[in-house]
PDB file of C-alpha atoms in Angstrom:
ATOM      1  CA  MET A 618     110.652  94.845  96.901  1.00 47.00           C
ATOM      2  CA  SER A 619     109.427  96.416  99.685  1.00 57.00           C
ATOM      3  CA  HIS A 620     106.189  96.543 101.877  1.00 70.00           C
ATOM      4  CA  GLY A 621     103.226  96.740  99.753  1.00 80.00           C
ATOM      5  CA  THR A 622      99.821  99.227  99.756  1.00 86.00           C
ATOM      6  CA  THR A 623      96.583  98.108  99.019  1.00 92.00           C
ATOM      7  CA  ALA A 624      93.712 100.611  98.499  1.00 94.00           C
ATOM      8  CA  THR A 625      90.364  99.055  97.555  1.00 93.00           C
ATOM      9  CA  ILE A 626      87.802 102.104  96.215  1.00 93.00           C
ATOM     10  CA  VAL A 627      84.050 100.528  95.590  1.00 94.00           C
ATOM     11  CA  SER A 628      80.822 102.584  93.747  1.00 93.00           C
ATOM     12  CA  THR A 629      78.191 104.662  96.480  1.00 92.00           C
ATOM     13  CA  GLY A 630      75.280 104.406  93.418  1.00 88.00           C
ATOM     14  CA  THR A 631      76.299 107.685  93.392  1.00 89.00           C
ATOM     15  CA  ASP A 632      78.301 109.710  90.477  1.00 88.00           C
ATOM     16  CA  TYR A 633      81.359 110.083  90.611  1.00 94.00           C
ATOM     17  CA  SER A 634      81.617 109.706  94.816  1.00 94.00           C
ATOM     18  CA  HIS A 635      83.074 106.318  95.867  1.00 95.00           C
ATOM     19  CA  ARG A 636      84.504 104.800  99.039  1.00 96.00           C
ATOM     20  CA  ILE A 637      87.994 103.908  99.069  1.00 96.00           C
ATOM     21  CA  ALA A 638      89.768 101.519 102.339  1.00 96.00           C
ATOM     22  CA  VAL A 639      93.785 101.839 102.284  1.00 94.00           C
ATOM     23  CA  GLY A 640      94.286  99.619 105.449  1.00 91.00           C
ATOM     24  CA  LYS A 641      92.620 100.643 108.795  1.00 94.00           C
ATOM     25  CA  PHE A 642      91.757 104.248 107.131  1.00 95.00           C
ATOM     26  CA  GLU A 643      87.951 105.030 105.099  1.00 96.00           C
ATOM     27  CA  LEU A 644      88.540 107.987 102.691  1.00 96.00           C
ATOM     28  CA  VAL A 645      86.252 109.544  99.813  1.00 96.00           C
ATOM     29  CA  ALA A 646      86.555 109.987  96.903  1.00 96.00           C
ATOM     30  CA  ASP A 647      84.386 112.531  94.341  1.00 96.00           C
ATOM     31  CA  GLU A 648      84.482 115.169  91.721  1.00 95.00           C
ATOM     32  CA  PRO A 649      83.150 118.917  92.351  1.00 95.00           C
ATOM     33  CA  ALA A 650      80.298 119.947  91.545  1.00 94.00           C
ATOM     34  CA  SER A 651      80.966 121.530  88.141  1.00 95.00           C
ATOM     35  CA  LEU A 652      82.506 118.024  87.197  1.00 94.00           C
ATOM     36  CA  GLY A 653      78.846 116.826  87.781  1.00 94.00           C
ATOM     37  CA  GLY A 654      80.007 114.730  90.585  1.00 94.00           C
ATOM     38  CA  GLN A 655      78.568 115.775  94.517  1.00 92.00           C
ATOM     39  CA  GLY A 656      81.871 118.193  95.987  1.00 94.00           C
ATOM     40  CA  ALA A 657      81.580 114.452  98.813  1.00 94.00           C
ATOM     41  CA  GLY A 658      85.200 114.244  98.924  1.00 95.00           C
ATOM     42  CA  PRO A 659      89.017 115.031  97.372  1.00 96.00           C
ATOM     43  CA  ALA A 660      89.546 114.710  93.421  1.00 96.00           C
ATOM     44  CA  PRO A 661      91.698 111.569  92.550  1.00 95.00           C
ATOM     45  CA  TYR A 662      94.103 114.635  91.939  1.00 94.00           C
ATOM     46  CA  ASP A 663      93.116 116.060  95.496  1.00 96.00           C
ATOM     47  CA  TYR A 664      94.879 113.105  96.675  1.00 96.00           C
ATOM     48  CA  TYR A 665      97.891 112.754  94.036  1.00 96.00           C
ATOM     49  CA  LEU A 666      98.899 116.011  95.711  1.00 96.00           C
ATOM     50  CA  ALA A 667      97.981 114.790  99.428  1.00 97.00           C
ATOM     51  CA  ALA A 668     100.397 111.622  99.334  1.00 96.00           C
ATOM     52  CA  LEU A 669     103.306 114.039  97.802  1.00 97.00           C
ATOM     53  CA  SER A 670     102.562 116.452 101.105  1.00 97.00           C
ATOM     54  CA  ALA A 671     102.848 113.997 103.186  1.00 96.00           C
ATOM     55  CA  CYS A 672     105.053 112.683 102.217  1.00 97.00           C
ATOM     56  CA  THR A 673     106.963 115.462 102.123  1.00 96.00           C
ATOM     57  CA  ALA A 674     106.426 116.923 105.458  1.00 96.00           C
ATOM     58  CA  ILE A 675     106.895 113.741 107.360  1.00 96.00           C
ATOM     59  CA  THR A 676     110.413 112.656 105.357  1.00 96.00           C
ATOM     60  CA  LEU A 677     111.600 116.127 106.413  1.00 96.00           C
ATOM     61  CA  ARG A 678     110.160 116.510 109.649  1.00 96.00           C
ATOM     62  CA  MET A 679     112.013 112.755 110.004  1.00 96.00           C
ATOM     63  CA  TYR A 680     115.494 114.570 108.968  1.00 97.00           C
ATOM     64  CA  ALA A 681     115.552 117.047 110.808  1.00 96.00           C
ATOM     65  CA  LYS A 682     114.758 114.623 113.356  1.00 96.00           C
ATOM     66  CA  ARG A 683     118.226 113.351 112.908  1.00 97.00           C
ATOM     67  CA  LYS A 684     120.134 116.289 112.563  1.00 97.00           C
ATOM     68  CA  GLY A 685     118.519 117.874 115.976  1.00 97.00           C
ATOM     69  CA  TRP A 686     117.238 120.186 113.758  1.00 96.00           C
ATOM     70  CA  GLU A 687     114.313 122.562 114.932  1.00 95.00           C
ATOM     71  CA  LEU A 688     111.326 122.910 112.048  1.00 94.00           C
ATOM     72  CA  GLY A 689     109.088 125.046 114.357  1.00 94.00           C
ATOM     73  CA  GLU A 690     105.682 124.790 112.677  1.00 95.00           C
ATOM     74  CA  PHE A 691     106.684 123.398 108.989  1.00 95.00           C
ATOM     75  CA  ARG A 692     104.022 124.111 106.087  1.00 95.00           C
ATOM     76  CA  ALA A 693     104.806 122.893 102.476  1.00 96.00           C
ATOM     77  CA  GLU A 694     102.018 124.619  99.789  1.00 96.00           C
ATOM     78  CA  LEU A 695     102.145 122.138  96.282  1.00 97.00           C
ATOM     79  CA  THR A 696     100.324 123.183  93.471  1.00 96.00           C
ATOM     80  CA  LEU A 697      99.599 121.206  90.333  1.00 95.00           C
ATOM     81  CA  THR A 698      99.117 122.341  87.046  1.00 96.00           C
ATOM     82  CA  LYS A 699      99.047 121.403  83.437  1.00 95.00           C
ATOM     83  CA  ASP A 700     101.092 123.071  80.163  1.00 95.00           C
ATOM     84  CA  ALA A 701      98.703 123.134  77.286  1.00 96.00           C
ATOM     85  CA  GLU A 702     100.621 119.952  76.035  1.00 96.00           C
ATOM     86  CA  GLY A 703      99.100 118.642  78.592  1.00 94.00           C
ATOM     87  CA  LYS A 704     102.291 117.459  81.046  1.00 93.00           C
ATOM     88  CA  ALA A 705     101.424 118.231  84.438  1.00 94.00           C
ATOM     89  CA  HIS A 706     103.601 120.542  86.511  1.00 95.00           C
ATOM     90  CA  ILE A 707     103.781 120.463  90.643  1.00 97.00           C
ATOM     91  CA  ARG A 708     105.250 123.154  92.184  1.00 97.00           C
ATOM     92  CA  ARG A 709     106.298 122.731  96.312  1.00 97.00           C
ATOM     93  CA  VAL A 710     106.752 125.694  98.509  1.00 97.00           C
ATOM     94  CA  LEU A 711     108.153 125.406 101.431  1.00 97.00           C
ATOM     95  CA  HIS A 712     107.385 127.581 105.025  1.00 96.00           C
ATOM     96  CA  SER A 713     109.154 126.592 108.192  1.00 96.00           C
ATOM     97  CA  ASP A 714     108.672 129.332 111.035  1.00 95.00           C
ATOM     98  CA  ALA A 715     112.070 128.241 112.214  1.00 95.00           C
ATOM     99  CA  PRO A 716     115.469 130.310 111.986  1.00 95.00           C
ATOM    100  CA  LEU A 717     116.171 128.052 109.700  1.00 96.00           C
ATOM    101  CA  SER A 718     120.498 129.338 107.422  1.00 96.00           C
ATOM    102  CA  ASP A 719     120.441 128.379 104.279  1.00 97.00           C
ATOM    103  CA  ALA A 720     123.123 125.808 104.694  1.00 97.00           C
ATOM    104  CA  GLN A 721     120.039 124.373 106.206  1.00 97.00           C
ATOM    105  CA  TRP A 722     117.274 125.011 103.183  1.00 97.00           C
ATOM    106  CA  GLU A 723     119.846 124.101 101.292  1.00 97.00           C
ATOM    107  CA  ARG A 724     119.963 120.430 102.143  1.00 97.00           C
ATOM    108  CA  LEU A 725     116.284 120.515 102.922  1.00 97.00           C
ATOM    109  CA  LEU A 726     115.705 121.637  99.487  1.00 97.00           C
ATOM    110  CA  GLU A 727     118.056 118.202  98.433  1.00 97.00           C
ATOM    111  CA  VAL A 728     116.455 116.259 100.224  1.00 97.00           C
ATOM    112  CA  VAL A 729     112.791 116.961  99.452  1.00 96.00           C
ATOM    113  CA  ALA A 730     113.900 116.629  95.589  1.00 96.00           C
ATOM    114  CA  ASN A 731     114.116 113.192  96.773  1.00 95.00           C
ATOM    115  CA  THR A 732     111.220 111.521  99.077  1.00 95.00           C
ATOM    116  CA  PRO A 733     109.491 108.406  98.159  1.00 94.00           C
ATOM    117  CA  VAL A 734     106.492 109.590  96.986  1.00 96.00           C
ATOM    118  CA  THR A 735     108.762 112.211  94.905  1.00 96.00           C
ATOM    119  CA  LYS A 736     111.114 109.414  93.603  1.00 96.00           C
ATOM    120  CA  THR A 737     108.424 107.370  92.000  1.00 95.00           C
ATOM    121  CA  MET A 738     106.125 110.512  90.967  1.00 95.00           C
ATOM    122  CA  ARG A 739     109.095 111.523  89.044  1.00 94.00           C
ATOM    123  CA  GLU A 740     110.429 107.916  87.909  1.00 94.00           C
ATOM    124  CA  GLY A 741     106.845 106.931  87.418  1.00 93.00           C
ATOM    125  CA  ALA A 742     105.279 103.238  88.252  1.00 92.00           C
ATOM    126  CA  GLU A 743     104.263 100.255  86.017  1.00 94.00           C
ATOM    127  CA  ILE A 744     100.966 100.236  86.405  1.00 93.00           C
ATOM    128  CA  THR A 745      99.343  96.501  85.433  1.00 93.00           C
ATOM    129  CA  SER A 746      95.868  95.829  85.087  1.00 93.00           C
ATOM    130  CA  GLU A 747      93.709  92.992  85.093  1.00 95.00           C
ATOM    131  CA  ARG A 748      90.263  91.826  85.753  1.00 93.00           C
ATOM    132  CA  GLY A 749      88.574  91.001  88.573  1.00 92.00           C
ATOM    133  CA  SER A 750      85.781  88.598  89.382  1.00 87.00           C
ATOM    134  CA  ALA A 751      82.526  89.619  89.240  1.00 79.00           C
ATOM    135  CA  ALA A 752      81.632  91.614  92.879  1.00 65.00           C
ATOM    136  CA  GLY A 753      79.946  90.588  95.344  1.00 60.00           C
TER     137      GLY A 753
END
């Protein structure tokens, strides 16, 4: 198994705002006011898309660098929707202001289909839950 990542989330006492620690970084998660939250931070699905967008951009930048391709300003727009059955669908649209050929775009789209986070989201991850000790 490769390196592990740990995230810890702690309630703040304000519905539904929580503090998240990931490595040395501090984040805030919340729900919008329309869902009873304070809008103090991104909602869980926002972070889900953020993780995928970050992996998309970083992986394609690494690939382009190895190939000696100039990506220029790269942008990916991701949208998550759910169909009538509740199945999630993510649409990812890539943009670059560099003059890339059709063949380069074809390869980038092949690479992006298999980024590490893309594969995990597509294939799923085993998730286990257990009771911990009392908070304190």
